[in-house]
Amino acid sequence: MKELFDEAKKNYLDFLGEIERITEDQFKSLSENKLFEKENDLEKELLEKYLKFKRCLSEYKTTIEKYWDYKKEEFSPFNILINKKFKK
């Protein structure tokens, strides 16, 4: 059971990492090609939203890690036995 939770956590974090990488690559490409000048209000807003998205994604990844670790612990054989014993 532990391996199942570890694999789910890894797959989810890999997926989020890929989203993060794609977003960073696109933003970097815009910046390097001078398509993004930070003078325009819309471009300033885009930069602000990108930085906010990057921070939120990082926080979300941290929360996901904690969630899968919690689930792994909750469904450990020891905790399942303890829960069954005290629910009677």
PDB file of C-alpha atoms in Angstrom:
ATOM      1  CA  MET A   1       0.000   0.000   0.000  1.00  0.00           C
ATOM      2  CA  LYS A   2       2.871   2.346   0.853  1.00  0.00           C
ATOM      3  CA  GLU A   3       4.312   1.956  -2.645  1.00  0.00           C
ATOM      4  CA  LEU A   4       0.961   2.889  -4.176  1.00  0.00           C
ATOM      5  CA  PHE A   5       0.907   6.195  -2.307  1.00  0.00           C
ATOM      6  CA  ASP A   6       4.558   6.882  -3.116  1.00  0.00           C
ATOM      7  CA  GLU A   7       3.873   6.279  -6.807  1.00  0.00           C
ATOM      8  CA  ALA A   8       0.760   8.475  -6.798  1.00  0.00           C
ATOM      9  CA  LYS A   9       2.684  11.265  -5.085  1.00  0.00           C
ATOM     10  CA  LYS A  10       5.589  10.979  -7.545  1.00  0.00           C
ATOM     11  CA  ASN A  11       3.303  10.976 -10.593  1.00  0.00           C
ATOM     12  CA  TYR A  12       1.374  13.997  -9.363  1.00  0.00           C
ATOM     13  CA  LEU A  13       4.538  15.945  -8.563  1.00  0.00           C
ATOM     14  CA  ASP A  14       6.049  15.018 -11.941  1.00  0.00           C
ATOM     15  CA  PHE A  15       2.911  16.321 -13.652  1.00  0.00           C
ATOM     16  CA  LEU A  16       3.020  19.601 -11.711  1.00  0.00           C
ATOM     17  CA  GLY A  17       6.742  19.913 -12.417  1.00  0.00           C
ATOM     18  CA  GLU A  18       6.042  19.582 -16.126  1.00  0.00           C
ATOM     19  CA  ILE A  19       3.431  22.356 -15.963  1.00  0.00           C
ATOM     20  CA  GLU A  20       5.950  24.511 -14.118  1.00  0.00           C
ATOM     21  CA  ARG A  21       8.675  23.807 -16.692  1.00  0.00           C
ATOM     22  CA  ILE A  22       6.439  24.563 -19.685  1.00  0.00           C
ATOM     23  CA  THR A  23       5.247  27.833 -18.153  1.00  0.00           C
ATOM     24  CA  GLU A  24       8.804  28.916 -17.327  1.00  0.00           C
ATOM     25  CA  ASP A  25      10.011  28.030 -20.831  1.00  0.00           C
ATOM     26  CA  GLN A  26       7.236  30.044 -22.463  1.00  0.00           C
ATOM     27  CA  PHE A  27       7.817  33.053 -20.229  1.00  0.00           C
ATOM     28  CA  LYS A  28      11.573  32.864 -20.784  1.00  0.00           C
ATOM     29  CA  SER A  29      11.029  32.721 -24.547  1.00  0.00           C
ATOM     30  CA  LEU A  30       8.844  35.834 -24.450  1.00  0.00           C
ATOM     31  CA  SER A  31      11.418  37.697 -22.369  1.00  0.00           C
ATOM     32  CA  GLU A  32      14.426  36.720 -24.498  1.00  0.00           C
ATOM     33  CA  ASN A  33      12.738  37.628 -27.783  1.00  0.00           C
ATOM     34  CA  LYS A  34      11.962  41.158 -26.596  1.00  0.00           C
ATOM     35  CA  LEU A  35       8.257  40.443 -27.018  1.00  0.00           C
ATOM     36  CA  PHE A  36       7.809  41.293 -23.385  1.00  0.00           C
ATOM     37  CA  GLU A  37       8.901  44.814 -22.497  1.00  0.00           C
ATOM     38  CA  LYS A  38       7.209  45.414 -19.138  1.00  0.00           C
ATOM     39  CA  GLU A  39       6.155  48.884 -20.316  1.00  0.00           C
ATOM     40  CA  ASN A  40       2.626  48.019 -21.247  1.00  0.00           C
ATOM     41  CA  ASP A  41       0.050  47.654 -18.450  1.00  0.00           C
ATOM     42  CA  LEU A  42      -1.097  44.341 -19.867  1.00  0.00           C
ATOM     43  CA  GLU A  43       2.486  43.043 -19.911  1.00  0.00           C
ATOM     44  CA  LYS A  44       3.019  44.203 -16.332  1.00  0.00           C
ATOM     45  CA  GLU A  45      -0.126  42.357 -15.350  1.00  0.00           C
ATOM     46  CA  LEU A  46       1.076  39.245 -17.191  1.00  0.00           C
ATOM     47  CA  LEU A  47       4.368  39.338 -15.289  1.00  0.00           C
ATOM     48  CA  GLU A  48       2.537  39.810 -12.001  1.00  0.00           C
ATOM     49  CA  LYS A  49       0.174  36.899 -12.738  1.00  0.00           C
ATOM     50  CA  TYR A  50       3.060  34.681 -13.846  1.00  0.00           C
ATOM     51  CA  LEU A  51       4.959  35.303 -10.608  1.00  0.00           C
ATOM     52  CA  LYS A  52       1.791  34.701  -8.590  1.00  0.00           C
ATOM     53  CA  PHE A  53       1.095  31.478 -10.531  1.00  0.00           C
ATOM     54  CA  LYS A  54       4.654  30.286  -9.958  1.00  0.00           C
ATOM     55  CA  ARG A  55       4.377  30.920  -6.200  1.00  0.00           C
ATOM     56  CA  CYS A  56       0.937  29.280  -5.964  1.00  0.00           C
ATOM     57  CA  LEU A  57       2.102  26.238  -7.918  1.00  0.00           C
ATOM     58  CA  SER A  58       5.058  25.842  -5.582  1.00  0.00           C
ATOM     59  CA  GLU A  59       2.784  26.072  -2.529  1.00  0.00           C
ATOM     60  CA  TYR A  60       0.360  23.615  -4.114  1.00  0.00           C
ATOM     61  CA  LYS A  61       3.157  21.123  -4.766  1.00  0.00           C
ATOM     62  CA  THR A  62       4.203  21.348  -1.105  1.00  0.00           C
ATOM     63  CA  THR A  63       0.619  20.729   0.010  1.00  0.00           C
ATOM     64  CA  ILE A  64       0.284  17.767  -2.353  1.00  0.00           C
ATOM     65  CA  GLU A  65       3.448  16.224  -0.892  1.00  0.00           C
ATOM     66  CA  LYS A  66       2.051  16.587   2.625  1.00  0.00           C
ATOM     67  CA  TYR A  67      -1.305  15.155   1.549  1.00  0.00           C
ATOM     68  CA  TRP A  68       0.162  11.976   0.041  1.00  0.00           C
ATOM     69  CA  ASP A  69       2.482  11.514   3.021  1.00  0.00           C
ATOM     70  CA  TYR A  70      -0.541  11.855   5.327  1.00  0.00           C
ATOM     71  CA  LYS A  71      -2.568   9.346   3.279  1.00  0.00           C
ATOM     72  CA  LYS A  72       0.340   6.909   3.250  1.00  0.00           C
ATOM     73  CA  GLU A  73       0.532   7.133   7.042  1.00  0.00           C
ATOM     74  CA  GLU A  74      -3.244   6.917   7.479  1.00  0.00           C
ATOM     75  CA  PHE A  75      -3.401   3.703   5.459  1.00  0.00           C
ATOM     76  CA  SER A  76      -0.338   2.084   6.953  1.00  0.00           C
ATOM     77  CA  PRO A  77      -1.047  -1.442   8.236  1.00  0.00           C
ATOM     78  CA  PHE A  78      -0.445  -0.318  11.815  1.00  0.00           C
ATOM     79  CA  ASN A  79      -2.940   2.544  11.648  1.00  0.00           C
ATOM     80  CA  ILE A  80      -5.556   0.386   9.932  1.00  0.00           C
ATOM     81  CA  LEU A  81      -5.332  -2.166  12.763  1.00  0.00           C
ATOM     82  CA  ILE A  82      -5.482   0.526  15.445  1.00  0.00           C
ATOM     83  CA  ASN A  83      -8.496   2.184  13.820  1.00  0.00           C
ATOM     84  CA  LYS A  84     -10.363  -1.125  13.556  1.00  0.00           C
ATOM     85  CA  LYS A  85      -9.661  -1.928  17.200  1.00  0.00           C
ATOM     86  CA  PHE A  86     -10.916   1.426  18.521  1.00  0.00           C
ATOM     87  CA  LYS A  87     -13.977   1.610  16.264  1.00  0.00           C
ATOM     88  CA  LYS A  88     -15.539  -1.505  17.848  1.00  0.00           C
TER      89      LYS A  88
END
